[in-house]
Coordinates of C-alpha atoms in Angstrom, one line a residue:
M1 CA -181.6 61.8 7.5
T2 CA -181.5 64.2 10.4
L3 CA -179.9 64.3 13.9
E4 CA -181.5 66.6 16.4
G5 CA -179.7 67.3 19.7
V6 CA -178.0 63.9 19.6
G7 CA -175.6 63.2 22.5
H8 CA -174.1 60.2 24.1
V9 CA -172.8 59.8 27.7
W10 CA -170.7 57.0 29.1
P11 CA -172.2 55.1 32.2
N12 CA -169.6 56.9 34.4
G13 CA -171.1 60.3 33.3
T14 CA -168.4 61.3 30.8
V15 CA -169.8 63.1 27.9
L16 CA -168.7 61.6 24.6
F17 CA -170.4 64.2 22.4
D18 CA -173.4 66.4 22.8
L19 CA -176.0 68.5 20.8
V20 CA -175.2 67.2 17.4
D21 CA -177.6 68.7 14.9
R22 CA -177.1 67.8 11.3
T23 CA -179.1 66.9 8.2
F24 CA -177.4 64.5 5.7
G25 CA -178.7 64.8 2.2
E26 CA -179.0 62.1 -0.4
G27 CA -176.1 62.0 -2.8
T28 CA -173.7 63.6 -0.3
V29 CA -170.5 62.4 1.3
T30 CA -169.8 63.8 4.8
A31 CA -166.5 63.3 6.6
L32 CA -167.0 62.5 10.3
V33 CA -163.8 63.7 12.1
G34 CA -162.5 64.4 15.6
P35 CA -159.7 63.3 17.9
S36 CA -159.4 59.7 19.0
G37 CA -162.0 58.9 21.6
S38 CA -164.4 61.6 20.4
G39 CA -167.1 59.0 19.5
K40 CA -166.9 58.7 15.7
S41 CA -167.6 54.9 15.7
T42 CA -170.3 55.4 18.3
L43 CA -172.0 58.0 16.2
L44 CA -171.9 55.7 13.2
A45 CA -173.6 53.0 15.3
I46 CA -176.3 55.5 16.4
V47 CA -176.9 56.7 12.8
A48 CA -177.2 53.0 11.7
G49 CA -179.8 52.3 14.4
M50 CA -177.5 49.9 16.2
L51 CA -177.2 52.1 19.3
R52 CA -179.6 54.5 21.0
P53 CA -178.2 57.9 21.8
T54 CA -178.4 59.0 25.4
H55 CA -180.5 61.9 24.3
G56 CA -181.7 63.5 21.0
T57 CA -183.5 62.0 18.0
V58 CA -182.4 60.4 14.8
S59 CA -184.9 60.6 11.9
R60 CA -184.3 58.2 8.9
P61 CA -186.3 58.1 5.7
D62 CA -188.8 55.2 5.5
G63 CA -187.1 52.1 4.1
C64 CA -183.6 53.6 4.6
R65 CA -181.2 50.6 4.6
P66 CA -177.8 51.2 6.2
L67 CA -174.7 49.5 4.9
W68 CA -171.4 49.5 6.8
V69 CA -168.0 49.3 5.1
F70 CA -165.4 48.4 7.7
Q71 CA -161.8 49.5 8.1
N72 CA -160.4 46.1 7.2
P73 CA -161.8 44.7 3.8
H74 CA -163.4 41.3 4.1
G75 CA -164.0 39.2 1.1
V76 CA -164.0 35.6 -0.1
A77 CA -160.3 34.7 -0.9
R78 CA -161.0 32.6 -4.0
R79 CA -164.0 34.6 -5.3
R80 CA -163.4 37.0 -8.2
A81 CA -163.7 40.8 -7.7
L82 CA -166.5 40.7 -10.3
D83 CA -168.5 38.2 -8.2
H84 CA -168.3 40.3 -5.1
V85 CA -170.0 43.2 -6.9
A86 CA -172.4 41.1 -8.9
L87 CA -173.8 39.3 -5.9
P88 CA -175.9 42.1 -4.5
L89 CA -177.3 42.7 -8.0
L90 CA -178.2 38.9 -8.3
A91 CA -179.8 39.2 -4.8
R92 CA -182.1 42.0 -6.2
G93 CA -183.3 39.8 -9.0
A94 CA -180.9 40.4 -11.9
D95 CA -179.9 37.5 -14.2
R96 CA -176.3 36.5 -14.3
R97 CA -175.4 38.3 -17.5
S98 CA -177.1 41.6 -16.4
A99 CA -175.5 41.4 -13.0
D100 CA -172.0 40.9 -14.6
V101 CA -172.6 43.9 -16.9
G102 CA -173.8 46.0 -14.0
A103 CA -170.9 44.9 -11.8
L104 CA -168.3 45.7 -14.5
A105 CA -169.8 49.2 -14.7
V106 CA -169.5 49.7 -11.0
L107 CA -166.0 48.4 -10.9
G108 CA -165.1 50.8 -13.7
R109 CA -166.2 53.7 -11.5
F110 CA -163.6 52.6 -8.9
G111 CA -160.8 51.9 -11.4
L112 CA -161.1 48.2 -11.0
E113 CA -162.4 46.9 -14.3
H114 CA -159.0 45.5 -15.2
R115 CA -159.1 43.5 -12.0
A116 CA -162.6 42.0 -12.5
H117 CA -161.4 38.5 -12.9
A118 CA -158.7 38.6 -10.1
R119 CA -159.5 36.6 -7.0
F120 CA -159.9 38.6 -3.8
A121 CA -156.7 37.2 -2.3
E122 CA -154.8 38.6 -5.3
L123 CA -155.9 42.2 -4.7
S124 CA -153.7 44.8 -3.1
G125 CA -154.9 46.5 0.0
G126 CA -156.1 49.6 -1.9
E127 CA -157.8 47.4 -4.5
A128 CA -159.5 45.4 -1.8
Q129 CA -160.8 48.5 0.0
R130 CA -162.0 50.0 -3.3
L131 CA -163.8 46.7 -4.0
M132 CA -165.6 47.0 -0.7
L133 CA -166.8 50.5 -1.7
A134 CA -167.9 49.2 -5.1
R135 CA -169.8 46.3 -3.5
G136 CA -171.4 48.8 -1.2
I137 CA -172.6 50.9 -4.1
A138 CA -173.9 47.8 -5.9
S139 CA -176.0 47.0 -2.8
A140 CA -177.9 50.3 -3.4
P141 CA -178.1 51.3 0.3
G142 CA -179.9 54.4 1.4
L143 CA -177.2 55.1 3.9
M144 CA -173.6 54.1 3.6
L145 CA -171.2 54.2 6.6
V146 CA -167.5 54.0 5.9
D147 CA -165.2 53.5 8.9
E148 CA -161.6 54.7 8.6
P149 CA -161.1 53.5 5.0
T150 CA -157.4 54.4 4.8
A151 CA -156.3 53.7 8.4
Q152 CA -154.5 50.5 7.5
L153 CA -153.0 51.7 4.2
D154 CA -149.8 53.2 3.1
R155 CA -149.9 56.7 1.6
A156 CA -149.9 55.8 -2.1
T157 CA -152.6 53.1 -1.5
A158 CA -154.7 55.5 0.6
D159 CA -154.6 58.0 -2.3
E160 CA -156.3 55.4 -4.5
V161 CA -159.0 54.9 -2.0
N162 CA -159.5 58.7 -1.4
R163 CA -160.0 59.2 -5.2
A164 CA -162.8 56.6 -5.0
I165 CA -164.4 58.3 -2.0
G166 CA -165.5 61.2 -4.1
S167 CA -167.4 59.1 -6.5
L168 CA -169.6 57.6 -3.7
A169 CA -172.1 60.5 -3.9
D170 CA -172.9 59.5 -7.5
S171 CA -174.9 56.5 -6.1
G172 CA -177.5 58.8 -4.6
A173 CA -176.9 57.4 -1.1
C174 CA -176.2 59.4 2.0
V175 CA -172.6 58.5 2.8
I176 CA -170.8 59.2 6.1
V177 CA -167.0 58.5 6.3
A178 CA -165.3 58.4 9.7
T179 CA -161.7 59.4 9.2
H180 CA -158.5 60.8 10.7
D181 CA -157.1 61.4 7.2
D182 CA -157.0 65.0 6.0
D183 CA -157.0 63.8 2.4
T184 CA -160.1 61.6 2.9
M185 CA -161.8 64.6 4.5
A186 CA -160.8 66.8 1.5
A187 CA -162.4 64.2 -0.8
C188 CA -165.8 64.6 1.0
D189 CA -168.5 67.2 0.4
D190 CA -168.9 68.3 4.0
V191 CA -167.4 67.8 7.4
L192 CA -168.9 67.0 10.9
D193 CA -166.3 67.6 13.6
L194 CA -167.2 65.8 16.8
G195 CA -164.4 67.7 18.6
R196 CA -166.7 70.7 18.6
H197 CA -169.5 68.8 20.3
R198 CA -167.9 67.9 23.6

């Protein structure tokens, strides 16, 4: 996926960011950083195709499916962790047994195999956020957008999530992580600093 000369301007004429040129490769995790108000969430929306940039072009591979992992994890309180990850596999045609086996393998990559049968409401904040990342991987997106995954977490819990961030590239997806967290940035392969595009 490629951004060429992408910029966005508020209706009052204020430039949010300008002349962003970047190619995001498959199987890479890029940290999207910058001061508050620099347009990280706006650029994620542009990359996802939810918002048109004021100028510039966004080129996505044919059939590229974006998936957004939000800052606050959302799950079904009484549904098991295993079920959250198995569901996208079932949706793609797997039988229940194969979906459960696949879901357990994905949970293992995020250190959650021992919590497979815990209900979502029983998970800690870090476990819930890692579960959302695992579910995202199981959905096999071409493009995965992760918005401030550690913003609501204490330091120890954030460290759990940051360790999981590094494994996202193994999925083969193009992953972009908006963050203020230096440790999250360090867990990524590359950095795009919007503060340099104003």
